[in-house]
Amino acid sequence: MDTETAKNQSVRPGTRRDTPKQDARGRRRAAWAVGAGVVVLALNLRPALVAVSPLVPAIGRDTGLSSSAISLLTSLPLLCFGLLSPLSPRLGRRVGMERALLIAMVLVLVGTSVRVVPDIAALFGGTVVIGAGIAIGNVLLPGLIKRDFPTRVGLMMGVYAMTLFTGPAVAAGVTVPLQHLTGLGWRAVLACWGALAVLAVIVWLPRVRARTRVPKPVSVSRRPATGTSARSSAPDS
């Protein structure tokens, strides 16, 4: 009797159960969505930093920075990687991997925006913020791939690695031609790479919301039978 009651309560009137085909189709859609998100996130893990190197002559002429200062500018991301990478797993455990990766993309976007400000401190500060975001993504994105694609780890890690190398190659080859084509200054050209971070936030935000809406399993305690409760509640004679 209790089993039948539980079944009746689990299926409410007016609701329908998904068929196995619909469940499989939904899982495939979710896997494709996560895969697309992984690609877009990986695209952001290098270009905003690599794009600085082709513009070093223009940066030096415009700001008057010495070669030592420019070397420090290009080395700051490596320092961020070394200092912040050990802390990234802790952030992932605290807020969840999806939210932590979203925070990483927001940091990349903020850093590229800050570098537009015509100030040396903004240039260095924005680079540090970008390095912090990329450090988080470097650590957490491979872990998310292993968690969400347990049967396709090799394939997805290959896609991740290919995207990771394609992004900086495009940035290194396109940045100077983009500046000549548009006539923009080097600050504006660097800011253009923030468009990838905007795309990543747009693509990844639904994934964060979907993970937030996942209901937690509720433990249902069995109630005693009616006759048993009635007898236990009756006063002893």
Tab-separated table of C-alpha atoms in Angstrom, residues 36-50 81 101-102 104-110 112 115 129-138 141 160 163-168 171 191-204:
chain	number	residue	atom	x	y	z
A	36	ALA	CA	30.323	24.634	-26.878
A	37	GLY	CA	30.818	26.404	-23.565
A	38	VAL	CA	34.152	24.650	-23.037
A	39	VAL	CA	35.360	25.793	-26.475
A	40	VAL	CA	34.334	29.412	-25.896
A	41	LEU	CA	35.885	29.443	-22.430
A	42	ALA	CA	39.136	27.973	-23.741
A	43	LEU	CA	39.264	30.660	-26.444
A	44	ASN	CA	39.611	33.259	-23.684
A	45	LEU	CA	42.566	31.711	-21.891
A	46	ARG	CA	45.324	33.318	-23.984
A	47	PRO	CA	44.404	35.992	-26.597
A	48	ALA	CA	43.943	38.926	-24.201
A	49	LEU	CA	47.549	38.433	-23.046
A	50	VAL	CA	49.202	37.313	-26.282
A	81	PHE	CA	49.401	31.856	-12.744
A	101	LEU	CA	34.511	29.768	-14.445
A	102	LEU	CA	31.943	32.520	-14.923
A	104	ALA	CA	37.029	33.927	-14.471
A	105	MET	CA	35.421	35.213	-17.664
A	106	VAL	CA	34.101	38.304	-15.881
A	107	LEU	CA	37.635	39.023	-14.648
A	108	VAL	CA	38.990	38.728	-18.193
A	109	LEU	CA	36.282	41.097	-19.402
A	110	VAL	CA	36.931	43.607	-16.620
A	112	THR	CA	40.392	44.150	-20.929
A	115	ARG	CA	43.259	48.641	-20.044
A	129	VAL	CA	43.074	41.080	-13.438
A	130	ILE	CA	43.187	39.237	-16.766
A	131	GLY	CA	45.944	36.992	-15.429
A	132	ALA	CA	43.827	36.175	-12.380
A	133	GLY	CA	40.847	35.171	-14.519
A	134	ILE	CA	42.965	33.035	-16.819
A	135	ALA	CA	44.664	31.353	-13.844
A	136	ILE	CA	41.242	30.229	-12.578
A	137	GLY	CA	40.227	28.950	-16.001
A	138	ASN	CA	43.509	27.099	-16.529
A	141	LEU	CA	38.307	23.933	-17.025
A	160	TYR	CA	40.352	21.931	-25.370
A	163	THR	CA	41.334	25.632	-28.893
A	164	LEU	CA	43.911	26.665	-26.314
A	165	PHE	CA	46.600	26.866	-29.007
A	166	THR	CA	44.379	28.301	-31.741
A	167	GLY	CA	43.341	31.351	-29.708
A	168	PRO	CA	46.819	32.803	-29.132
A	171	ALA	CA	45.617	36.840	-31.565
A	191	ALA	CA	39.977	45.997	-25.732
A	192	CYS	CA	38.538	44.311	-28.830
A	193	TRP	CA	39.642	40.957	-27.450
A	194	GLY	CA	37.183	41.486	-24.623
A	195	ALA	CA	34.469	40.555	-27.126
A	196	LEU	CA	35.477	36.923	-26.652
A	197	ALA	CA	34.895	37.270	-22.912
A	198	VAL	CA	31.458	38.792	-23.554
A	199	LEU	CA	30.610	35.824	-25.766
A	200	ALA	CA	31.836	33.420	-23.081
A	201	VAL	CA	29.666	35.048	-20.404
A	202	ILE	CA	26.606	34.876	-22.670
A	203	VAL	CA	27.202	31.225	-23.552
A	204	TRP	CA	28.134	30.081	-20.037
